[in-house]
PDB file of C-alpha atoms in Angstrom:
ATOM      1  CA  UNK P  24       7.000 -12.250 -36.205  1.00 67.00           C
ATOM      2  CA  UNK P  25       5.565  -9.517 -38.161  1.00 76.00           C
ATOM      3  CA  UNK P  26       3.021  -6.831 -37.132  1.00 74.00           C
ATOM      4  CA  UNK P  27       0.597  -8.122 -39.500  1.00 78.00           C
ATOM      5  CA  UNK P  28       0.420 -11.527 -37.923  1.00 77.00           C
ATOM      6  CA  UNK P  29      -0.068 -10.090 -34.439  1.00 68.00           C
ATOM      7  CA  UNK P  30      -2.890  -8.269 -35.706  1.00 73.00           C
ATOM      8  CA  UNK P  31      -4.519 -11.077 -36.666  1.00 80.00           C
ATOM      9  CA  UNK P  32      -4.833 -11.809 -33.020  1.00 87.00           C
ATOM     10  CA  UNK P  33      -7.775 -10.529 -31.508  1.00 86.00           C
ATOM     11  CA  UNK P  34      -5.231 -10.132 -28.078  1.00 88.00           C
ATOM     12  CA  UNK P  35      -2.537  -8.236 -29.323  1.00 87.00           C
ATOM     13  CA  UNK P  36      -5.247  -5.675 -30.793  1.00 94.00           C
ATOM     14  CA  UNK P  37      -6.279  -5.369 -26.780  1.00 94.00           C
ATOM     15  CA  UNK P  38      -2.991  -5.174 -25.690  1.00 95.00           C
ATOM     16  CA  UNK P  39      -2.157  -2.518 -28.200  1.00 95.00           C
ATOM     17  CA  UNK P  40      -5.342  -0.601 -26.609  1.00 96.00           C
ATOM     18  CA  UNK P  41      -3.728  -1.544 -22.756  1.00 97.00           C
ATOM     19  CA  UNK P  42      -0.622   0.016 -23.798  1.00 97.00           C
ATOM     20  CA  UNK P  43      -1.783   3.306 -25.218  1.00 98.00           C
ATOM     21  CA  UNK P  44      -4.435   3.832 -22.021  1.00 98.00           C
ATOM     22  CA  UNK P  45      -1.069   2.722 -19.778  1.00 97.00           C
ATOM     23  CA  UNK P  46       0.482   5.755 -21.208  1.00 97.00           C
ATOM     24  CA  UNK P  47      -2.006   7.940 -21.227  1.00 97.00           C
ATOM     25  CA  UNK P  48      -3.603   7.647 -17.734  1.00 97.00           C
ATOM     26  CA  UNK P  49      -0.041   6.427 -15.798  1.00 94.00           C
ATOM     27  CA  UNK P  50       2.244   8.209 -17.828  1.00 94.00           C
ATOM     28  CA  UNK P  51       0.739  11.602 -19.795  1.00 94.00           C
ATOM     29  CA  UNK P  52      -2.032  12.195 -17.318  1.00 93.00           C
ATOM     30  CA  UNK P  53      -0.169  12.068 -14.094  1.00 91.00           C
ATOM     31  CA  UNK P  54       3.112  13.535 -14.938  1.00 89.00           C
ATOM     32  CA  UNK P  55       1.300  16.255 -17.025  1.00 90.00           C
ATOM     33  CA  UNK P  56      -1.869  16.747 -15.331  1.00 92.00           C
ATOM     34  CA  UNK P  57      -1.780  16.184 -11.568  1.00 91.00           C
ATOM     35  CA  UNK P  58       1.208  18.937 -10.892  1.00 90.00           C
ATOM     36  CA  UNK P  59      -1.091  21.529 -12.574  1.00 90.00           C
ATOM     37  CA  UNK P  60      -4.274  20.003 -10.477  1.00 93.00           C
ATOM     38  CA  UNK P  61      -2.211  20.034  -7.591  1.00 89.00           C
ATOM     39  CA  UNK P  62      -0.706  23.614  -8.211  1.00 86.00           C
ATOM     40  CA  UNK P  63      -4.307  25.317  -8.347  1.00 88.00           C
ATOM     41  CA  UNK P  64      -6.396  23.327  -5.533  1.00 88.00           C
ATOM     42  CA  UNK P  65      -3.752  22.685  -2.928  1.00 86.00           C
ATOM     43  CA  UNK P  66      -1.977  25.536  -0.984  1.00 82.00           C
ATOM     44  CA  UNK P  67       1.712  23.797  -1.632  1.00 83.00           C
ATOM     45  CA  UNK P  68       1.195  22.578  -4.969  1.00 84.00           C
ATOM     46  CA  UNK P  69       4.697  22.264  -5.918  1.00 87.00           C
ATOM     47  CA  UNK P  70       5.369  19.686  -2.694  1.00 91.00           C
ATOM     48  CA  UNK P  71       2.206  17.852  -2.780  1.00 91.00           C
ATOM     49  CA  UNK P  72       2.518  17.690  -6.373  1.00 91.00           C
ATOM     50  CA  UNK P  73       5.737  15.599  -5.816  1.00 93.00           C
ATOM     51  CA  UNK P  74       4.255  13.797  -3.111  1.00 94.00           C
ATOM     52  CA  UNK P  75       1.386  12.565  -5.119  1.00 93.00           C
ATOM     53  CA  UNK P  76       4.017  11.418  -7.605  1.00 94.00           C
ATOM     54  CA  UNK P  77       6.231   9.633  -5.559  1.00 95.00           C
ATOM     55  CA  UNK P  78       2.920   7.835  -3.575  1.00 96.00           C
ATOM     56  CA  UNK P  79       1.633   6.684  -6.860  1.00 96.00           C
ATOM     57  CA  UNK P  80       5.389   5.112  -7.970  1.00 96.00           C
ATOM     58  CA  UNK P  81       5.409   3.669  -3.765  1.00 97.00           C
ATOM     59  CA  UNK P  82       2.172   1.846  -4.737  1.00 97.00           C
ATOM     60  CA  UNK P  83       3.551   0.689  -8.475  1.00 97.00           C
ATOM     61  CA  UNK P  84       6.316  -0.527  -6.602  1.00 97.00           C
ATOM     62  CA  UNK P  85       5.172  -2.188  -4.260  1.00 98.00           C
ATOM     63  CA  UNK P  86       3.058  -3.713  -6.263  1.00 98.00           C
ATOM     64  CA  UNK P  87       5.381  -4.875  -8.891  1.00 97.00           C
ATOM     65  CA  UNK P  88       7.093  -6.935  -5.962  1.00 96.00           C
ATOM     66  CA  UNK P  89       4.590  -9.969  -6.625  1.00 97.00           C
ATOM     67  CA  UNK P  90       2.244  -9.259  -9.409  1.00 97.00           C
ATOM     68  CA  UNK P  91       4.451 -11.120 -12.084  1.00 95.00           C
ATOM     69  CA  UNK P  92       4.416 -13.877 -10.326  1.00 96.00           C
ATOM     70  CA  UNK P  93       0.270 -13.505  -9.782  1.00 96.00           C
ATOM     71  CA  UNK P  94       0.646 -12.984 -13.797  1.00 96.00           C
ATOM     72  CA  UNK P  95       2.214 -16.265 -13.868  1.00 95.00           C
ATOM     73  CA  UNK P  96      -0.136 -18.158 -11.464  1.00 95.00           C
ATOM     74  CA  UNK P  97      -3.460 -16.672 -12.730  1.00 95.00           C
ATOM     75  CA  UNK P  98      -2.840 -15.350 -15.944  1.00 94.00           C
ATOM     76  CA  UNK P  99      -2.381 -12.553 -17.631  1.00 95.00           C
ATOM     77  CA  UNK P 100      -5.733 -11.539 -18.378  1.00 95.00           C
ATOM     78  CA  UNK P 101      -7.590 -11.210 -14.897  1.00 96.00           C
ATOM     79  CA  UNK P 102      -4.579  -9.224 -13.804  1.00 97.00           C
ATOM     80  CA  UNK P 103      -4.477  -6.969 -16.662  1.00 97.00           C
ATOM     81  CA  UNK P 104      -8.073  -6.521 -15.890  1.00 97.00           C
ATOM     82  CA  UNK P 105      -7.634  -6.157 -12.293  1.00 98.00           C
ATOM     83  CA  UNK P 106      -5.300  -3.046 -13.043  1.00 98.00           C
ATOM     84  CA  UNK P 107      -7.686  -1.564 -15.600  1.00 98.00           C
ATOM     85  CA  UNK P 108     -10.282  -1.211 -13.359  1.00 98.00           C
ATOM     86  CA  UNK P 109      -8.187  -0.157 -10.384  1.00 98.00           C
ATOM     87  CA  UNK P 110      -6.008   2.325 -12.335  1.00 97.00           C
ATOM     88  CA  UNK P 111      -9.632   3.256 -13.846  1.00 97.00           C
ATOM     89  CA  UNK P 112     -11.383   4.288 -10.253  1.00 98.00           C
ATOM     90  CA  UNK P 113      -8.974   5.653  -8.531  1.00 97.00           C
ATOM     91  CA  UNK P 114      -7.416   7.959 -10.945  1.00 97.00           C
ATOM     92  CA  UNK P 115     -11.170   9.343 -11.932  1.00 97.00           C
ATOM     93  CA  UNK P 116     -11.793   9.864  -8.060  1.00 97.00           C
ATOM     94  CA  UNK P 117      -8.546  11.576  -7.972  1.00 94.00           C
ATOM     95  CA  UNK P 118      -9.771  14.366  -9.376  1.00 91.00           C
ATOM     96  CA  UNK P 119     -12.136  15.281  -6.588  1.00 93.00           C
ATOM     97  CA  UNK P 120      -9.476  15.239  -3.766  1.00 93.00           C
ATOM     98  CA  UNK P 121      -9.487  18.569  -1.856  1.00 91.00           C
ATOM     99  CA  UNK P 122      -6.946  18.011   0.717  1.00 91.00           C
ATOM    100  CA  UNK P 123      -3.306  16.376   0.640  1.00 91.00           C
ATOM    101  CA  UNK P 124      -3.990  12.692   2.472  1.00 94.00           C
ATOM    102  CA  UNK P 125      -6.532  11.447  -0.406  1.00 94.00           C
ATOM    103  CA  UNK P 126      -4.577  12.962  -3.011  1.00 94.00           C
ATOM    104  CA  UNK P 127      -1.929  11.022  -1.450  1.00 95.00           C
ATOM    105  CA  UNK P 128      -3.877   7.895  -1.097  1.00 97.00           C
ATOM    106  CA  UNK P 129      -5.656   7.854  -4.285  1.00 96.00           C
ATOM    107  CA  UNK P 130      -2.225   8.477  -6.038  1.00 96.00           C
ATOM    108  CA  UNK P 131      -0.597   5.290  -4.098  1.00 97.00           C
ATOM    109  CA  UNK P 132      -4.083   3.391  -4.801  1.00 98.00           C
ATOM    110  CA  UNK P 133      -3.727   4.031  -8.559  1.00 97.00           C
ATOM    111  CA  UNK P 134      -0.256   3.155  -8.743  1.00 97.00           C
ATOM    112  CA  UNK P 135      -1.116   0.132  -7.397  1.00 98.00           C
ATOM    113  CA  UNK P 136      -3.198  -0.273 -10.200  1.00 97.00           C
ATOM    114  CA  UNK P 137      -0.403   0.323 -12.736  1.00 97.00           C
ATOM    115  CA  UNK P 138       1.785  -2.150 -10.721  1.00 97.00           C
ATOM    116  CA  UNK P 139      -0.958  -4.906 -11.607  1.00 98.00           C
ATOM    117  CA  UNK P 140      -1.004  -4.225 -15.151  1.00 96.00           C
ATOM    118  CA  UNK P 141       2.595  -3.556 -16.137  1.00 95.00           C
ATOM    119  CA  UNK P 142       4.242  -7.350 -15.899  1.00 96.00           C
ATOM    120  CA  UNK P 143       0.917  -9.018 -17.562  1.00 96.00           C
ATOM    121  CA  UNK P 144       1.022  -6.832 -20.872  1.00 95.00           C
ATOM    122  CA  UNK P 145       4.828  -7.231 -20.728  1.00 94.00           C
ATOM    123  CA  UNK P 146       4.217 -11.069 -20.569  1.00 94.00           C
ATOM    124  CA  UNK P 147       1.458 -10.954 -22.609  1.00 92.00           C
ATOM    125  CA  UNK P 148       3.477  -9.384 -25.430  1.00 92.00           C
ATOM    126  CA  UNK P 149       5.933 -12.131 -24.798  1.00 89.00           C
ATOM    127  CA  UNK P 150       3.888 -14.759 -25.204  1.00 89.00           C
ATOM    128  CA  UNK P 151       2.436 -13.506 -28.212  1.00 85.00           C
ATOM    129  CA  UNK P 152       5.587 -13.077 -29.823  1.00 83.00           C
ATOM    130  CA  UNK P 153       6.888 -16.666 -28.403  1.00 80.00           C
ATOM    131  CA  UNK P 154      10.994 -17.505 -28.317  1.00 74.00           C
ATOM    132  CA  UNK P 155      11.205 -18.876 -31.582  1.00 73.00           C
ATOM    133  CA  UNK P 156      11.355 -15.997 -33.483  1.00 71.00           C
ATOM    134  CA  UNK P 157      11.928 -12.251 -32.976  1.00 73.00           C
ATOM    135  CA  UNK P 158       9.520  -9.537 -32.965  1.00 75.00           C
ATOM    136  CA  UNK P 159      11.083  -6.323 -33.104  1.00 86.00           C
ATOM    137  CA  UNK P 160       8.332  -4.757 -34.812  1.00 85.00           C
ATOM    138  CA  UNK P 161       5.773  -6.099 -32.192  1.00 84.00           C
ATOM    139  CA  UNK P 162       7.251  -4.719 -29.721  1.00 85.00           C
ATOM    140  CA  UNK P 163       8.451  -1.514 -31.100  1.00 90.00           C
ATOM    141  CA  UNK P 164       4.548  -0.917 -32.249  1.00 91.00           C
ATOM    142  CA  UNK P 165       2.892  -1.907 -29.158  1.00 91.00           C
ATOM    143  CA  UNK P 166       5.921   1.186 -26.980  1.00 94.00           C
ATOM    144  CA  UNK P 167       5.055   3.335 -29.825  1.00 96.00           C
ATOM    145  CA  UNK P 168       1.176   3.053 -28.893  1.00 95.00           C
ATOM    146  CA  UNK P 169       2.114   3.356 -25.008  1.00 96.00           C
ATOM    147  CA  UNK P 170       3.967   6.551 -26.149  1.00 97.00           C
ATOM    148  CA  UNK P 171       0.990   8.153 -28.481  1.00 97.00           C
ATOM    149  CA  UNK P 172      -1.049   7.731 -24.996  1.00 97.00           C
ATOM    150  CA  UNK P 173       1.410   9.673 -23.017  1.00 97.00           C
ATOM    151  CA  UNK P 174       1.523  12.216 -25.597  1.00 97.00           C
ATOM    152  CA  UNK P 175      -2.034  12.691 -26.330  1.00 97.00           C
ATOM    153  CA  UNK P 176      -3.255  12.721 -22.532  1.00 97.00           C
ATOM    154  CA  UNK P 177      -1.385  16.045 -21.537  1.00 96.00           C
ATOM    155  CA  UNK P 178      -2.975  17.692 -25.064  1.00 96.00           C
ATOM    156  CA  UNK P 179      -6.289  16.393 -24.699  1.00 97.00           C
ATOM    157  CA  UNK P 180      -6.649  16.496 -20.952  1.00 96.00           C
ATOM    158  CA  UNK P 181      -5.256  20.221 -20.462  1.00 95.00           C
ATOM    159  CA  UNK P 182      -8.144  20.837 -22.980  1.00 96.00           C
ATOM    160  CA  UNK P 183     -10.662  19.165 -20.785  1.00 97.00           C
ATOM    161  CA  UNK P 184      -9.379  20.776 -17.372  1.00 95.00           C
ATOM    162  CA  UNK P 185      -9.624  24.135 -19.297  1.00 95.00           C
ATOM    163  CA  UNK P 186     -12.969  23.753 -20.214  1.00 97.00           C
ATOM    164  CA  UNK P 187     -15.089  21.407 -17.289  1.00 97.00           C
ATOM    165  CA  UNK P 188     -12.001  21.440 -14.589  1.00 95.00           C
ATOM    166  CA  UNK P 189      -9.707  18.754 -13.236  1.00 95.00           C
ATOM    167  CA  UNK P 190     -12.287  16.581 -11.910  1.00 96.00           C
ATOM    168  CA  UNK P 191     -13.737  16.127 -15.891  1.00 97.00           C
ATOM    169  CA  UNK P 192      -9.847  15.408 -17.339  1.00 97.00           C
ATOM    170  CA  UNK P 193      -9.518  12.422 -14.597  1.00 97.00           C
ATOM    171  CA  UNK P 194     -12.763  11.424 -15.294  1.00 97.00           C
ATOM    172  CA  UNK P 195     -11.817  10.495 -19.172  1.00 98.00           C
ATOM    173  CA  UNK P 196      -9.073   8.804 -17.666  1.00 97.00           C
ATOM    174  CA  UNK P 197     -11.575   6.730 -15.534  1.00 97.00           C
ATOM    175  CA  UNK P 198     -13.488   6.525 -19.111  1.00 98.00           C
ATOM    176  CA  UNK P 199     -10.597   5.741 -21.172  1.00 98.00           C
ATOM    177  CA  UNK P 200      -9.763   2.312 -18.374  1.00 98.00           C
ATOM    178  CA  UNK P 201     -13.548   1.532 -18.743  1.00 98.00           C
ATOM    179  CA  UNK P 202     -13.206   1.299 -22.375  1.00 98.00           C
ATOM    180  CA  UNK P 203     -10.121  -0.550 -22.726  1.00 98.00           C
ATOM    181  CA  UNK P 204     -11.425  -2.752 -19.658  1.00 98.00           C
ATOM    182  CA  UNK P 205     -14.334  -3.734 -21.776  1.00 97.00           C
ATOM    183  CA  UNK P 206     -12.438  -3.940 -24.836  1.00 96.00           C
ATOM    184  CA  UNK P 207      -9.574  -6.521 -22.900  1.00 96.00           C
ATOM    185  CA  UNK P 208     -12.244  -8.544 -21.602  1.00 95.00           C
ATOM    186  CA  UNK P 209     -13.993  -9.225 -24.885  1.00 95.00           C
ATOM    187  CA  UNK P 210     -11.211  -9.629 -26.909  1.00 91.00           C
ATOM    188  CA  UNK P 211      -8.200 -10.317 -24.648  1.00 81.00           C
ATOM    189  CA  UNK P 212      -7.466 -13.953 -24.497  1.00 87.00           C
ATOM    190  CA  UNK P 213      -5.454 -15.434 -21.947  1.00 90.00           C
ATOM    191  CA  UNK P 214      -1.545 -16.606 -22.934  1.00 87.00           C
ATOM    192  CA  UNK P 215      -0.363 -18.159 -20.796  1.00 85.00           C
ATOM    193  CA  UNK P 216       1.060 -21.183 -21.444  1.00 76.00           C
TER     194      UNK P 216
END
């Protein structure tokens, strides 16, 4: 399968926009953004930093434990939507934590979110490409969208926190999920077979 037969699909055009806000609110944001948040609000930034981190892979993992198979018995759309919107709310709110337990829970709470998304795009992708042909390309252009998220977020967002704080740069995370949300439930078909 070539690129320019996915793109004739209104889903893989969603999926493409899943993937790049995966990267740039799981990925760029939170390994670029919430150690510097975390360095100038919290009095141990370094160590809450890392706990933040490790609580939000706790709740990805976790999560990742039985969402494929909810992927597989629902469908891939209402759980790519379900991760949208939680990856969407609790990584804006995250940005107003002021002490160490919601920063904490809000970081497990959005990985939790990321853990509901992750195996439906993945099988979404797989379904679009189908096993009777290979789709190298597909694939490859859908990672290299998930990667120009995680590059752009740190850019863009260190911008934001410079000018309107940490509280504005997770908010266009929140705003960036709300988008692609929107744009995954109008055009995002479900695959499943």
């Amino acid at each position: 399968m070539r690129v320019r037969q996915a793109w004739q699909t209104s889903t893989y055009k969603a999926l493409l926009a899943a993937g790049f806000t995966n990267g740039f609110v799981n990925m760029g944001s939170r390994v670029a953004i919430l150690p510097l948040f975390a360095a100038a609000v919290f009095e141990r930034g370094g160590a809450a930093a890392g706990l933040a981190l490790t609580a939000f892979a706790f709740g990805m993992a976790v999560t990742l434990q039985f969402s494929g198979r909810l992927a597989d018995s629902l469908g891939r759309r209402p759980m790519v939507a379900a991760g949208l919107a939680t990856s969407g709310v609790f990584t804006a709110l995250l940005g107003g934590a002021t002490s160490f337990w919601p920063l904490v829970l809000l970081s497990a709470a959005a990985g939790i979110g990321a853990g509901l998304m992750s195996p439906a795009t993945q099988a979404t992708l797989a379904d679009i490409i189908g096993n009777e042909r290979s789709g190298g390309t597909v694939l490859s252009t859908y990672q290299m969208t998930q990667d120009a998220g995680t590059i752009l977020a740190p850019v863009l967002l260190g911008a934001v926190a410079e000018a309107a704080g940490f509280q504005a740069a997770f908010g266009v995370c929140g705003a960036v999920c709300a988008t692609t949300l929107v744009i995954w439930l109008v055009a995002g078909k479900e695959t499943k077979p």
